[in-house]
Amino acid sequence: MTATAAAAAVTTLDGRALAQLRETVHGEIILPGDTEYGEARKVYNAMHDRHPAIVVRAAGVADVITAVDFAREQELLLAVRGGSHSVPGFGTCDGGLVLDLGRLRGIRVDPERRTVRAEGGCTWRDLNHAAHAFGLATPGGAVSSTGIAGLTLGGGLGYLNRRHGLACDNLLAADVVTADGTFVTCAEDRDAELLWALRGGGGNFGVVTSFEYRLHPVDTILGGPTFYPLDADVMRGYRRMIAERDEDMGALLAVLLGPPAPFLPERWHGRPLSAVITCWTGPEEEDERVRARLAELGPVVGQSLGRMPYPVINTLFDDDLPPGLYHYWKGHFSRELSDEAIDVHLTYGETMPSLESETVVFPIDGACHRVGQQDTAFAYRDASFATAIGPSFTDAADREANIAWTRGYSAALEPHSAEGGYVNFMDTDDQHRVRANYRQNYERLTRIKRRYDPANLFRLNHNIAP
């Protein structure tokens, strides 16, 4: 759809309803032709060049209710945008209404209860900054500009999972605007089924206007990347290190091309490498032991490892992954990092398509395994690793080559992976995997969907159809 077609879609709306929307909303209403429209329709992933009929930048919960009611009554496709990082582009649409929560950024930390209440437009940079002032944190993300909403609703992978669980495991309560415009506060003691569904079930059940999380004592950490040659022995060494079950070792494994960084010798720039991105939350007096353990994995060709405030670890990839790149991802769960899977990573690592691309393996054992498979919507509590195949590129002309490379890589991993994958690593062509992603929890999710969104207003997501 073009901007002209989007403008034409506006003319088909009920004029009085549109006028009332303008009068009621305290935030911004942006239409095709408005000066702000070009910027307002953009999302993080440049793959999705779409033209909504209306963008509502909500100023508060009342605006969210109004926008949801308007979309439902006018039978408009509704896209809900939090941090805008949705790789499948679910934060935008053609000819519909985009509800942008980006102005909802309020945060309140309760240091005595060790909780934080954050609005739905917050990013992890916002939340980490607020909580760190009290020496506290909650699990979430590896890129600070990621929205808390999408990451949490999909489960929530990051550096603190082994010690403190997934982001969704730390979700205590949420305020939600449901499809009929009702405002619901769900917690363990009220609307508990809705809270259960939000813990990994995606954006299927409403617009979450605020999240309440449990916080944990996390202040400074030993963090940063250690680079090695792309070698099977390094990956097997990483596998052994994770098997030691030291939950303070929040280490991610990456396959990538050597960045032009000052701590990496020039001869390694642009060459296929493996890296371990460390987030050690244990005592500082054990830092040298951690450094020695990393040195045992293989020949270190570059390293930037040091003490830092916890929020800093979430910013290390921000400059490499700015808004406006093209992204196409795939995700897999696995019980082990098998030799066969390592061979696949080596094969495709040798042909990594760009400096911005990388494959990341997240360990999800420890505290993640102490939650039952049916205790939250996130079903893969028996998986020990989640793999993200994440090519990113700067030129639209490289689209087909990157998609083909990713699909080939994903297909090669399938025999060594579970059937489903992490929903936040899925792309637009993965809808057929949704049932497998939720396994034994899928039928319960459909029942909750029928209760809160029987007409499937919230369908721009990895959809659980009512």
PDB file of N, CA, C and O in Angstrom, residues 81 135 299 303 379 397 440:
ATOM      1  N   ARG A  81       2.205  -0.975  18.952  1.00  0.00           N
ATOM      2  CA  ARG A  81       3.645  -0.752  18.914  1.00  0.00           C
ATOM      3  C   ARG A  81       4.148  -0.335  20.289  1.00  0.00           C
ATOM      4  O   ARG A  81       3.677   0.634  20.863  1.00  0.00           O
ATOM      5  N   GLY A 135      20.327  -0.560  42.888  1.00  0.00           N
ATOM      6  CA  GLY A 135      21.104  -1.794  42.874  1.00  0.00           C
ATOM      7  C   GLY A 135      20.275  -3.007  42.539  1.00  0.00           C
ATOM      8  O   GLY A 135      20.589  -4.121  42.975  1.00  0.00           O
ATOM      9  N   PRO A 299      41.872 -20.295  21.934  1.00  0.00           N
ATOM     10  CA  PRO A 299      42.767 -19.144  21.770  1.00  0.00           C
ATOM     11  C   PRO A 299      41.974 -17.844  21.677  1.00  0.00           C
ATOM     12  O   PRO A 299      41.144 -17.666  20.789  1.00  0.00           O
ATOM     13  N   GLN A 303      39.380  -9.331  23.254  1.00  0.00           N
ATOM     14  CA  GLN A 303      38.520  -9.344  24.441  1.00  0.00           C
ATOM     15  C   GLN A 303      38.281  -7.922  24.931  1.00  0.00           C
ATOM     16  O   GLN A 303      39.181  -7.085  24.899  1.00  0.00           O
ATOM     17  N   ALA A 379       6.341 -22.582  27.032  1.00  0.00           N
ATOM     18  CA  ALA A 379       6.182 -24.025  27.193  1.00  0.00           C
ATOM     19  C   ALA A 379       7.488 -24.814  27.235  1.00  0.00           C
ATOM     20  O   ALA A 379       7.488 -25.953  27.705  1.00  0.00           O
ATOM     21  N   ALA A 397      18.603  -4.590  -1.505  1.00  0.00           N
ATOM     22  CA  ALA A 397      18.918  -5.488  -2.618  1.00  0.00           C
ATOM     23  C   ALA A 397      19.427  -6.842  -2.133  1.00  0.00           C
ATOM     24  O   ALA A 397      19.399  -7.827  -2.891  1.00  0.00           O
ATOM     25  N   GLN A 440       1.806 -28.059  24.844  1.00  0.00           N
ATOM     26  CA  GLN A 440       0.684 -28.473  25.690  1.00  0.00           C
ATOM     27  C   GLN A 440      -0.144 -27.295  26.190  1.00  0.00           C
ATOM     28  O   GLN A 440      -1.256 -27.481  26.690  1.00  0.00           O
TER      29      GLN A 440
END
